[in-house]
Coordinates of C-alpha atoms in Angstrom, one line a residue:
M1034 CA 84.0 32.7 -74.3
F1035 CA 82.6 35.6 -72.6
T1036 CA 79.5 36.7 -73.8
G1037 CA 78.2 40.7 -73.7
C1038 CA 81.6 41.8 -72.9
L1039 CA 83.9 44.6 -74.1
K1040 CA 84.9 44.1 -78.0
P1041 CA 88.6 44.2 -77.8
S1042 CA 89.0 47.1 -80.3
L1043 CA 89.5 49.6 -77.4
P1044 CA 91.0 47.6 -74.7
F1045 CA 93.8 46.9 -76.8
M1046 CA 94.7 50.2 -77.7
I1047 CA 94.6 51.7 -74.6
Q1048 CA 96.1 48.6 -72.5
K1049 CA 98.8 50.9 -71.2
I1050 CA 96.1 53.2 -69.8
K1051 CA 94.2 52.8 -66.5
P1052 CA 91.8 55.6 -66.6
N1053 CA 89.8 56.2 -63.3
L1054 CA 86.3 57.8 -63.0
V1055 CA 88.2 61.4 -63.1
L1056 CA 88.5 60.7 -66.7
T1057 CA 85.4 60.0 -67.5
V1058 CA 83.8 62.8 -65.6
G1059 CA 86.3 64.7 -67.8
V1060 CA 84.7 63.3 -70.8
A1061 CA 81.3 64.2 -69.3
T1062 CA 82.3 67.9 -68.7
L1063 CA 83.3 68.3 -72.2
L1064 CA 80.3 66.8 -73.8
V1065 CA 78.0 68.5 -71.4
G1066 CA 79.7 72.1 -71.7
G1067 CA 79.2 71.9 -75.5
G1068 CA 82.4 70.4 -76.8
I1069 CA 80.0 68.4 -79.3
A1070 CA 77.3 70.3 -80.3
A1071 CA 78.7 73.8 -80.2
Y1072 CA 82.1 73.9 -81.2
Y1073 CA 81.9 77.4 -82.5
G1074 CA 79.0 76.5 -84.2
L1075 CA 81.2 74.3 -86.7
V1076 CA 79.6 71.4 -88.4
S1077 CA 81.6 68.2 -89.2
R1078 CA 84.6 68.7 -91.4
K1079 CA 85.8 67.2 -95.0
F1080 CA 88.4 64.9 -94.3
L1081 CA 91.1 63.3 -96.5
E1082 CA 89.2 60.2 -97.9
G1083 CA 90.9 56.7 -98.3
V1084 CA 92.8 56.8 -95.0
P1085 CA 91.8 56.0 -91.8
L1086 CA 89.8 58.8 -90.4
G1087 CA 91.8 59.1 -87.0
A1088 CA 94.9 59.9 -89.6
N1089 CA 93.2 63.4 -90.4
V1090 CA 93.8 64.3 -87.1
V1091 CA 97.3 62.8 -85.4
P1092 CA 100.1 64.9 -86.1
Q1093 CA 102.9 63.6 -89.3
E1094 CA 105.4 62.8 -87.3
A1095 CA 104.0 59.9 -85.3
M1096 CA 106.4 56.9 -85.1
V1097 CA 103.8 54.5 -85.3
A1098 CA 99.9 54.5 -86.2
V1099 CA 97.2 51.3 -85.6
S1100 CA 93.7 51.7 -86.6
L1101 CA 91.3 48.9 -85.5
S1102 CA 88.2 48.2 -86.3
T1103 CA 85.1 48.5 -84.1
N1104 CA 83.1 45.8 -86.1
G1105 CA 82.0 43.5 -83.7
Q1106 CA 82.3 40.8 -86.1
Q1107 CA 85.2 40.9 -87.0
W1108 CA 86.4 40.7 -83.4
D1109 CA 84.3 37.2 -82.7
K1110 CA 86.1 35.9 -86.0
L1111 CA 89.7 36.2 -83.9
N1112 CA 88.3 34.5 -81.0
Q1113 CA 87.9 31.5 -83.4
Y1114 CA 91.2 31.5 -84.6
G1115 CA 94.1 29.2 -82.6
T1116 CA 94.2 26.2 -80.3
V1117 CA 92.0 25.8 -77.1
Q1118 CA 94.7 26.9 -75.2
S1119 CA 95.2 30.1 -77.0
Q1120 CA 91.7 31.0 -77.3
A1121 CA 91.3 30.5 -73.7
A1122 CA 94.8 32.9 -73.3
L1123 CA 93.5 35.5 -75.7
Q1124 CA 90.0 35.5 -74.0
D1125 CA 91.7 36.3 -70.3
I1126 CA 93.6 39.2 -72.1
L1127 CA 90.6 40.9 -73.0
K1128 CA 88.8 40.3 -69.7
N1129 CA 91.4 41.7 -67.9
W1130 CA 91.5 44.7 -70.1
Q1131 CA 87.8 44.9 -70.2
N1132 CA 87.5 44.6 -65.9
R1133 CA 90.7 47.6 -66.1
V1134 CA 89.3 49.7 -68.6
F1135 CA 85.2 49.7 -68.2
T1136 CA 83.7 47.7 -65.6
D1137 CA 85.6 49.1 -63.0
N1138 CA 85.0 52.4 -64.1
G1139 CA 81.4 51.9 -64.5
Y1140 CA 81.2 51.6 -68.1
D1141 CA 80.0 49.0 -70.7
Y1142 CA 81.3 49.4 -74.1
Q1143 CA 78.1 48.0 -75.7
Q1144 CA 75.6 50.4 -74.0
D1145 CA 77.8 53.4 -73.1
I1146 CA 80.7 53.1 -76.2
Q1147 CA 79.5 51.2 -79.4
P1148 CA 76.1 53.6 -80.1
W1149 CA 78.2 56.6 -81.1
I1150 CA 81.5 55.2 -82.2
G1151 CA 83.0 55.2 -85.6
Q1152 CA 83.7 52.3 -87.8
E1153 CA 87.3 52.6 -86.6
V1154 CA 89.2 53.9 -83.8
M1155 CA 92.9 55.3 -84.1
I1156 CA 96.1 55.1 -81.4
A1157 CA 99.2 56.5 -82.2
S1158 CA 102.8 56.9 -80.9
L1159 CA 104.3 60.1 -80.5
P1160 CA 108.0 60.9 -79.3
N1161 CA 108.8 64.2 -78.0
S1162 CA 109.0 67.1 -80.5
S1163 CA 113.3 67.8 -79.7
L1164 CA 113.9 64.9 -81.2
I1165 CA 111.8 65.0 -84.2
S1166 CA 113.7 68.8 -85.0
G1167 CA 117.1 66.8 -84.5
T1168 CA 118.0 67.8 -81.4
A1169 CA 120.0 64.9 -79.6
P1170 CA 119.5 64.5 -76.2
T1171 CA 122.1 65.1 -73.8
P1172 CA 122.8 62.6 -71.1
D1173 CA 120.5 64.3 -68.3
A1174 CA 117.4 64.9 -70.8
S1175 CA 117.5 61.4 -72.1
T1176 CA 115.2 60.1 -70.3
T1177 CA 112.4 62.8 -70.6
L1178 CA 113.2 62.8 -74.1
N1179 CA 112.9 59.0 -74.8
Q1180 CA 109.7 58.9 -73.5
Q1181 CA 106.6 58.4 -76.3
A1182 CA 103.5 60.1 -75.7
M1183 CA 100.4 58.3 -76.7
V1184 CA 97.1 59.5 -78.9
M1185 CA 93.9 57.4 -79.0
V1186 CA 91.4 59.0 -81.4
F1187 CA 87.7 58.1 -80.8
P1188 CA 85.8 59.2 -84.4
I1189 CA 81.9 60.3 -83.3
A1190 CA 79.8 58.9 -85.7
N1191 CA 76.3 60.1 -83.8
P1192 CA 77.1 63.2 -81.7
T1193 CA 73.9 62.9 -79.9
K1194 CA 74.3 59.6 -78.8
A1195 CA 77.7 60.6 -77.3
K1196 CA 76.7 63.2 -75.6
E1197 CA 73.5 61.3 -74.3
L1198 CA 75.6 58.6 -72.9
L1199 CA 78.7 59.9 -71.8
S1200 CA 77.4 62.7 -70.0
R1201 CA 75.6 60.7 -67.3
P1202 CA 77.2 61.6 -63.9
R1203 CA 80.2 59.8 -62.5
T1204 CA 81.5 60.2 -58.9
P1205 CA 85.3 60.2 -59.4
Q1206 CA 86.7 58.0 -56.3
Q1207 CA 90.0 59.7 -56.4
G1208 CA 92.1 62.3 -58.0
Q1209 CA 91.1 65.7 -59.5
T1210 CA 90.6 67.4 -62.9
T1211 CA 91.5 70.7 -64.1
Q1212 CA 90.2 72.2 -67.0
R1213 CA 92.3 74.7 -69.6
S1214 CA 91.9 75.9 -73.1
Y1215 CA 94.1 75.7 -76.2
R1216 CA 93.0 77.6 -79.4
G1217 CA 89.6 77.7 -78.3
V1218 CA 89.4 73.9 -77.6
D1219 CA 88.6 72.9 -73.9
I1220 CA 90.9 70.8 -72.3
I1221 CA 90.3 68.3 -69.1
E1222 CA 93.5 66.7 -67.3
T1223 CA 93.7 64.6 -64.7
Q1224 CA 96.4 65.4 -61.9
G1225 CA 97.6 62.7 -59.3
N1226 CA 99.3 59.7 -60.4
P1227 CA 102.1 60.7 -62.8
K1228 CA 101.3 57.4 -64.4
Q1229 CA 97.5 57.5 -64.7
N1230 CA 97.5 61.7 -65.8
Y1231 CA 95.3 61.7 -69.2
S1232 CA 94.4 64.6 -71.6
I1233 CA 91.0 65.0 -73.0
S1234 CA 89.6 66.6 -75.8
V1235 CA 87.0 67.3 -77.9
L1236 CA 87.5 68.2 -81.3
G1237 CA 84.1 69.7 -83.4
Q1238 CA 81.6 67.1 -83.7
D1239 CA 84.4 65.1 -85.0
F1240 CA 86.3 63.0 -82.4
L1241 CA 87.3 62.3 -78.9
V1242 CA 90.8 62.2 -78.3
I1243 CA 92.8 61.0 -75.1
T1244 CA 96.3 61.8 -74.6
T1245 CA 98.7 60.8 -71.9
D1246 CA 100.5 64.0 -72.3
G1247 CA 98.9 67.6 -72.5
S1248 CA 101.5 69.2 -74.9
T1249 CA 100.7 66.5 -77.2
T1250 CA 96.9 67.1 -76.8
E1251 CA 97.9 70.7 -78.1
R1252 CA 99.8 69.0 -81.1
V1253 CA 96.1 66.8 -81.9
I1254 CA 94.8 69.9 -81.5
D1255 CA 96.8 71.8 -84.1
T1256 CA 96.9 69.3 -86.9
Y1257 CA 93.2 69.3 -86.5
R1258 CA 93.4 73.2 -87.0
G1259 CA 95.1 72.5 -90.1
S1260 CA 98.9 71.5 -89.5
D1261 CA 100.5 68.6 -91.2
S1262 CA 98.6 65.4 -90.4
L1263 CA 99.5 61.9 -91.1
A1264 CA 97.1 61.7 -93.6
K1265 CA 99.2 64.1 -95.6
T1266 CA 102.0 62.5 -95.6
P1267 CA 103.7 62.1 -99.3
G1268 CA 102.8 59.1 -100.3
Y1269 CA 100.2 57.9 -97.6
A1270 CA 97.0 57.7 -99.1
A1271 CA 98.2 56.4 -102.7
S1272 CA 100.2 53.6 -100.9
L1273 CA 97.2 52.9 -99.0
E1274 CA 95.5 52.6 -102.2
K1275 CA 97.7 50.3 -103.5
I1276 CA 97.0 47.6 -100.7
K1277 CA 93.2 48.5 -100.6
T1278 CA 90.9 45.6 -98.9
P1279 CA 87.2 45.8 -98.4
N1280 CA 86.6 45.8 -94.3
P1281 CA 90.5 45.7 -93.0
F1282 CA 90.6 44.4 -89.0
A1283 CA 93.4 46.7 -88.8
Q1284 CA 95.9 49.3 -90.8
V1285 CA 99.2 49.9 -89.1
Y1286 CA 101.4 52.6 -90.4
L1287 CA 105.2 52.9 -89.2
N1288 CA 107.0 56.0 -90.1
I1289 CA 110.4 54.8 -91.2
P1290 CA 112.6 57.9 -91.0
V1291 CA 110.9 59.1 -87.2
A1292 CA 111.3 55.1 -86.1
T1293 CA 115.1 55.0 -87.3
K1294 CA 116.2 58.4 -85.7
I1295 CA 114.4 57.1 -82.5
A1296 CA 116.2 54.4 -82.9
S1297 CA 119.9 55.6 -83.3
Y1298 CA 119.1 58.0 -80.2
R1299 CA 118.2 55.2 -77.9
S1300 CA 121.2 53.1 -79.0
P1301 CA 124.6 52.7 -77.0
N1302 CA 126.0 52.9 -80.4
P1303 CA 124.0 55.3 -83.0
I1304 CA 124.1 55.4 -86.1
P1305 CA 126.2 57.9 -88.3
D1306 CA 125.1 60.5 -89.9
K1307 CA 126.2 59.1 -93.6
N1308 CA 124.1 55.9 -92.9
L1309 CA 121.2 57.6 -91.1
E1310 CA 120.7 59.7 -94.3
Q1311 CA 120.4 56.7 -96.6
V1312 CA 117.3 55.5 -94.3
Q1313 CA 115.9 58.8 -94.2
Q1314 CA 115.0 58.8 -97.9
H1315 CA 112.5 56.1 -96.9
Q1316 CA 108.7 57.4 -96.2
G1317 CA 106.5 54.7 -95.0
L1318 CA 105.4 51.1 -94.3
A1319 CA 101.7 50.9 -94.5
T1320 CA 100.0 47.6 -93.7
N1321 CA 96.0 46.2 -93.9
I1322 CA 95.7 43.3 -92.0
N1323 CA 92.0 40.9 -93.1
L1324 CA 91.2 38.3 -91.2
E1325 CA 90.4 35.5 -93.7
T1326 CA 89.1 32.1 -93.3
Q1327 CA 92.2 30.4 -92.5
G1328 CA 94.1 32.8 -91.0
V1329 CA 95.5 36.4 -90.8
G1330 CA 96.7 38.1 -94.3
L1331 CA 98.6 41.1 -94.8
K1332 CA 99.3 43.0 -97.1
S1333 CA 101.8 46.2 -97.0
V1334 CA 103.5 48.4 -98.9
S1335 CA 106.5 50.8 -98.6
W1336 CA 107.8 53.9 -100.0
L1337 CA 110.8 56.1 -100.9
K1338 CA 110.1 60.1 -100.2
P1339 CA 109.1 61.4 -103.4
N1340 CA 112.7 63.8 -103.6
S1341 CA 114.5 60.9 -102.4
Q1342 CA 118.3 60.1 -104.5
K1343 CA 117.7 56.3 -103.5
K1344 CA 115.8 54.1 -106.1
F1345 CA 114.6 50.2 -106.1
T1346 CA 115.9 48.2 -109.2
V1347 CA 112.7 46.9 -110.3
E1348 CA 113.2 43.1 -110.7
N1349 CA 110.9 40.5 -110.2
K1350 CA 112.9 37.6 -111.1
A1351 CA 112.2 34.7 -108.3
Q1352 CA 109.4 32.3 -110.2
E1353 CA 111.8 29.9 -112.2
I1354 CA 114.0 28.5 -108.9
L1355 CA 111.0 27.1 -107.0
R1356 CA 110.8 24.4 -109.7
R1357 CA 113.8 23.5 -107.7
I1358 CA 112.8 23.2 -104.1
P1359 CA 112.0 19.8 -102.9
E1360 CA 108.2 19.7 -101.9
N1361 CA 109.2 18.3 -97.9
T1362 CA 110.8 21.8 -97.6
L1363 CA 110.2 22.8 -94.2
M1364 CA 111.2 26.7 -94.6
M1365 CA 112.5 28.5 -97.8
V1366 CA 113.5 31.6 -98.8
S1367 CA 114.1 33.5 -102.5
G1368 CA 114.7 36.0 -104.0
S1369 CA 115.5 37.4 -108.0
N1370 CA 119.0 38.6 -106.9
L1371 CA 121.6 37.3 -104.0
K1372 CA 124.6 39.9 -104.7
R1373 CA 121.9 42.7 -104.7
V1374 CA 120.0 41.4 -101.9
W1375 CA 123.2 40.8 -99.8
E1376 CA 124.2 44.7 -100.8
D1377 CA 120.9 45.9 -99.4
Y1378 CA 120.6 44.1 -96.6
T1379 CA 124.3 45.8 -95.8
Q1380 CA 123.1 49.1 -96.5
G1381 CA 119.9 49.1 -94.2
A1382 CA 122.2 46.8 -91.4
N1383 CA 124.5 49.3 -90.6
A1384 CA 121.7 52.2 -90.5
N1385 CA 119.6 49.3 -88.0
P1386 CA 121.1 49.4 -84.4
I1387 CA 119.3 45.8 -84.0
A1388 CA 120.0 43.9 -87.2
P1389 CA 120.3 40.5 -86.7
L1390 CA 123.4 40.0 -88.5
N1391 CA 126.3 42.9 -88.7
P1392 CA 127.6 42.2 -92.1
Q1393 CA 131.0 43.3 -91.8
V1394 CA 131.5 40.9 -89.0
L1395 CA 130.5 38.2 -91.2
S1396 CA 132.4 39.3 -93.9
S1397 CA 135.5 39.7 -92.2
S1398 CA 135.1 36.0 -90.8
F1399 CA 134.6 34.4 -93.6
K1400 CA 138.2 36.4 -95.0
S1401 CA 140.1 35.1 -91.7
A1402 CA 138.5 31.7 -92.3
T1403 CA 139.6 31.4 -96.2
G1404 CA 141.9 34.3 -96.8
M1405 CA 139.0 34.9 -99.6
E1406 CA 136.5 38.2 -100.0
L1407 CA 133.0 37.3 -99.4
E1408 CA 131.4 40.5 -101.6
K1409 CA 134.6 40.1 -104.3
D1410 CA 135.4 36.7 -104.8
V1411 CA 132.2 34.5 -103.9
L1412 CA 128.9 37.1 -103.8
N1413 CA 130.1 38.9 -107.3
W1414 CA 129.3 36.4 -109.2
M1415 CA 126.3 35.2 -107.4
G1416 CA 123.5 37.9 -109.6
G1417 CA 121.0 35.8 -110.3
E1418 CA 117.6 34.3 -109.1
F1419 CA 118.4 32.3 -105.3
S1420 CA 117.2 30.1 -102.9
L1421 CA 118.0 28.9 -99.2
S1422 CA 115.8 25.6 -97.9
L1423 CA 115.8 23.5 -94.9
V1424 CA 115.2 19.9 -96.5
P1425 CA 114.4 17.1 -94.4
A1426 CA 116.9 14.3 -95.0
N1427 CA 115.9 10.9 -96.1
P1428 CA 116.3 8.4 -93.2
N1429 CA 118.9 6.1 -93.9
P1430 CA 119.2 3.3 -91.2
R1431 CA 122.8 1.8 -92.2
A1432 CA 123.8 5.6 -91.9
L1433 CA 124.8 7.3 -88.3
E1434 CA 123.3 10.4 -89.0
R1435 CA 124.1 13.5 -87.0
F1436 CA 121.6 16.2 -88.8
T1437 CA 118.4 14.9 -89.7
A1438 CA 117.9 17.9 -92.2
G1439 CA 120.1 19.8 -94.8
L1440 CA 120.5 23.6 -95.4
V1441 CA 120.4 24.0 -99.4
L1442 CA 121.3 27.1 -101.3
M1443 CA 120.7 27.1 -104.9
V1444 CA 122.0 30.4 -107.3
K1445 CA 122.5 31.2 -110.6
V1446 CA 125.8 32.6 -111.3
F1447 CA 126.4 35.2 -114.0
D1448 CA 130.2 34.1 -114.7
R1449 CA 130.7 30.7 -114.5
S1450 CA 134.8 30.6 -114.8
A1451 CA 134.8 32.9 -111.5
A1452 CA 132.5 30.9 -109.9
D1453 CA 134.7 27.6 -110.6
K1454 CA 137.7 29.5 -109.4
A1455 CA 136.5 30.6 -106.2
L1456 CA 134.9 26.9 -105.6
T1457 CA 138.2 25.4 -106.2
Q1458 CA 140.1 27.9 -104.3
L1459 CA 137.7 27.0 -101.2
D1460 CA 138.2 23.2 -101.9
E1461 CA 141.6 23.9 -101.4
V1462 CA 141.0 25.5 -97.8
M1463 CA 139.1 23.1 -97.0
K1464 CA 141.5 20.5 -97.4
N1465 CA 144.5 22.7 -95.5
K1466 CA 141.7 23.0 -92.3
K1467 CA 141.8 18.6 -92.3
F1468 CA 138.6 18.2 -94.6
K1469 CA 137.9 15.5 -96.6
V1470 CA 137.6 17.0 -100.4
S1471 CA 136.7 14.0 -102.8
E1472 CA 134.6 14.3 -105.9
I1473 CA 131.6 12.0 -105.7
K1474 CA 128.4 11.2 -107.8
V1475 CA 124.5 12.3 -107.2
K1476 CA 122.9 10.5 -109.5
E1477 CA 125.1 10.4 -112.1
Q1478 CA 126.3 13.6 -112.0
S1479 CA 129.5 14.8 -110.6
A1480 CA 129.6 16.8 -107.5
V1481 CA 132.4 17.8 -104.8
Q1482 CA 132.0 16.7 -101.3
W1483 CA 133.7 18.3 -98.0
V1484 CA 133.5 15.6 -94.8
S1485 CA 134.6 17.1 -91.3
P1486 CA 137.4 15.5 -89.3
F1487 CA 135.6 15.0 -86.4
G1488 CA 132.8 13.1 -89.4
G1489 CA 129.0 14.1 -88.8
F1490 CA 129.5 17.4 -90.8
M1491 CA 129.2 18.0 -94.8
V1492 CA 129.2 19.8 -97.6
T1493 CA 128.3 18.7 -101.0
R1494 CA 128.8 21.4 -103.8
G1495 CA 128.1 21.3 -107.6
W1496 CA 126.0 22.4 -110.6
L1497 CA 122.6 21.4 -111.7
E1498 CA 122.8 23.0 -114.6
S1499 CA 125.6 25.0 -116.0
D1500 CA 124.6 28.6 -114.8
V1501 CA 123.1 27.2 -111.3
A1502 CA 125.3 26.1 -108.4
F1503 CA 123.9 24.2 -105.5
V1504 CA 125.8 24.0 -101.9
T1505 CA 124.2 21.8 -99.4
L1506 CA 125.3 21.8 -95.4
G1507 CA 124.6 19.2 -92.8
G1508 CA 122.1 16.1 -93.4
A1509 CA 122.5 14.6 -97.0
V1510 CA 120.2 15.9 -98.9
A1511 CA 121.7 16.9 -102.3
D1512 CA 120.2 13.5 -103.8
Q1513 CA 116.5 15.4 -103.4
I1514 CA 117.7 18.2 -105.7
V1515 CA 119.9 16.8 -108.5
P1516 CA 119.3 17.5 -111.2
L1517 CA 115.2 18.3 -110.1
P1518 CA 112.9 17.3 -107.3
Q1519 CA 110.6 14.6 -108.0
A1520 CA 108.0 16.9 -106.5
Q1521 CA 108.4 20.9 -106.3
I1522 CA 107.5 22.7 -103.3
T1523 CA 104.5 24.4 -105.3
A1524 CA 102.9 21.2 -105.5
N1525 CA 103.1 21.1 -101.6
P1526 CA 99.3 21.6 -100.5
L1527 CA 100.1 23.6 -97.3
F1528 CA 103.0 25.7 -99.4
Q1529 CA 99.8 26.2 -101.5
Q1530 CA 97.3 27.6 -99.2
T1531 CA 100.1 29.8 -97.3
V1532 CA 102.0 31.6 -99.7
P1533 CA 100.5 34.6 -101.4
M1534 CA 100.4 34.4 -104.9
G1535 CA 98.7 37.2 -106.1
L1536 CA 102.2 39.6 -107.0
N1537 CA 103.3 38.0 -110.4
P1538 CA 106.1 38.4 -111.3
N1539 CA 107.3 38.7 -108.1
N1540 CA 110.8 39.8 -106.5
G1541 CA 110.6 36.0 -103.9
N1542 CA 109.3 34.1 -101.5
F1543 CA 109.1 33.3 -97.9
F1544 CA 107.8 29.8 -96.3
I1545 CA 108.2 28.2 -92.6
N1546 CA 105.8 25.1 -92.0
L1547 CA 105.8 25.6 -88.2
E1548 CA 104.0 22.7 -86.9
R1549 CA 107.0 20.9 -88.4
V1550 CA 109.6 22.8 -87.7
F1551 CA 109.1 23.2 -83.6
N1552 CA 106.9 19.8 -83.4
P1553 CA 109.1 17.7 -80.8
N1554 CA 107.8 14.6 -82.2
V1555 CA 109.3 15.5 -85.5
R1556 CA 113.6 14.9 -85.3
T1557 CA 114.4 17.2 -88.0
L1558 CA 116.0 20.1 -86.1
S1559 CA 117.2 20.2 -82.7
L1560 CA 115.7 23.3 -81.2
P1561 CA 115.7 24.1 -77.8
Q1562 CA 111.8 23.6 -75.5
L1563 CA 110.4 27.0 -75.9
P1564 CA 108.7 29.3 -73.1
P1565 CA 105.3 28.0 -72.1
G1566 CA 104.3 31.6 -72.9
Q1567 CA 106.0 31.5 -76.3
K1568 CA 104.8 27.8 -77.0
L1569 CA 101.1 28.5 -76.5
W1570 CA 101.1 30.9 -79.6
I1571 CA 103.2 29.4 -81.8
D1572 CA 101.4 26.0 -81.2
A1573 CA 98.4 27.6 -83.1
I1574 CA 100.3 28.8 -86.2
Q1575 CA 100.5 26.0 -88.6
S1576 CA 102.9 27.8 -91.3
I1577 CA 104.0 31.4 -92.4
G1578 CA 104.5 32.9 -95.9
L1579 CA 105.2 35.9 -97.8
T1580 CA 105.8 36.7 -101.4
T1581 CA 107.5 40.7 -102.5
A1582 CA 107.4 42.5 -105.4
I1583 CA 109.2 45.7 -106.8
I1584 CA 106.3 47.5 -108.6
S1585 CA 108.4 50.8 -109.0
D1586 CA 111.5 52.6 -108.5
R1587 CA 109.9 54.2 -105.3
T1588 CA 107.4 51.7 -104.1
S1589 CA 107.7 47.8 -103.0
R1590 CA 105.0 45.3 -101.8
Y1591 CA 104.5 42.4 -99.2
D1592 CA 102.0 40.2 -98.8
I1593 CA 102.3 38.0 -96.4
F1594 CA 99.6 35.3 -94.8
V1595 CA 99.9 33.6 -91.1
K1596 CA 97.7 30.1 -91.5
I1597 CA 96.0 29.7 -88.3
K1598 CA 95.1 26.2 -86.6
T1599 CA 91.2 25.8 -86.0
P1600 CA 90.3 23.4 -82.7
S1601 CA 88.0 20.5 -83.6
P1602 CA 85.3 19.4 -81.0
Q1603 CA 86.0 15.8 -82.2
L1604 CA 89.9 15.9 -81.5
P1605 CA 91.8 16.7 -78.3
A1606 CA 93.3 20.1 -78.4
T1607 CA 96.9 19.5 -79.2
A1608 CA 95.6 17.5 -82.3
T1609 CA 95.8 18.9 -85.9
P1610 CA 92.1 19.0 -87.5
K1611 CA 92.3 16.2 -90.4
K1612 CA 91.2 18.7 -93.0
E1613 CA 90.2 22.5 -92.6
P1614 CA 87.8 24.1 -94.5

């Protein structure tokens, strides 16, 4: 730990910026020159409430905007999370930021910045305005258009202190500044290294704004003078109200239409216009991040444009399936309707150049392997709630198990006859591929088992009830779910502590026990060794939980919790505390 140092909110925002003394002279010039004291004699304006203050001057076309608390106690709390190793790594990062941004330039955050800054600061990424207008980049202009401009908005809570502290003379070591005016606002710009050019302006008594591009500063000034701001984005304020929490550590906004358009322009395979139009019906995704006793909580909301033809199907029926998932499950995901989940994913993946799974490839591969249509012959009858879980196999010293865990799919079907027909057809396909297909008993209940001709790989399928089918792959775990598990996952203390249950009814859950999944001493999965840089942060997380809900035909909600370990002074750094508070 280090004391008396910069609270990391500001350096986090400007980690890609390397200001020099020229920048500080520019700020002082604006302040002394009356930027704060007498900007046309204006007093502080009335801004929209219920949104981050900086959102009132960030242009509406911003792709991403992050508002961070300047409360030192919140950052102190963040520093208490994780293992001894992850804490030390975080402190090193923050210390480097502190030296680069403030100490090397003669400033101290607590003495020079904290006395005047507001309760939060905002950083936003603005794409080139040509891309926003829908102009596709030409090959010779693509490099320029792909560049993102950074905007940093520092609300001024105490104008007098800001003028007093930031106007102290500083002597620049290198570079030079120029001054110009735009719409009555003075702008100081640095010149020299293109990677270290900045544009600084003071808006009334309200904001100090730093950008990486002069034209971007003009866009911010236009917004301050009345152009559309992030705060005026349709549904933005109302959506933030749905996830309102006291004193959030951070608030994040993603402009889905802009982000998708930029991703398409940057992709070697641009999104077809028809698919792009589908995604353009979405408006945004907003998240409130809170630092809680045992970890980090995130409340998120996504919403559609008010005039969108697309609408969500309000279907929150994923509670019943949880009673069928064993308590020792390492990872699970559940939902209300598997058929609809696949349809929604397919539609989204077609407009996502970085989608992890290509639905067309999977469908064609399934047809090539089985001669069956995935959507028509299989998913068409999977219209009920479902779960996909990773369950440890029970140790069997008499059996040579190649798989120490099994993947379990359980799904409620709407057409039993269609399901039986498809499953029987799959049995025949497996027989033709030299799998051993036989009927077995699992706790006196009939099931069908496929065993690969090379041994080891095994699939078991059957019925838990007349309308609930199950399929297991890998390790022998069917006996843990038939007819019901002895203990349900909802009885697992870690599940209870991790998965948010405030959204009830809900559309589905996700849970992963990272401590078990990535523990090399637990032979559950044969995962490759993580690089040290990644392992350090994974080791600091115990589990992750997610709950989703569709709350209207245009709004969906997500609650996430990341349960983080805390080091115990009585235990080695690599050990897990016996009991958490």
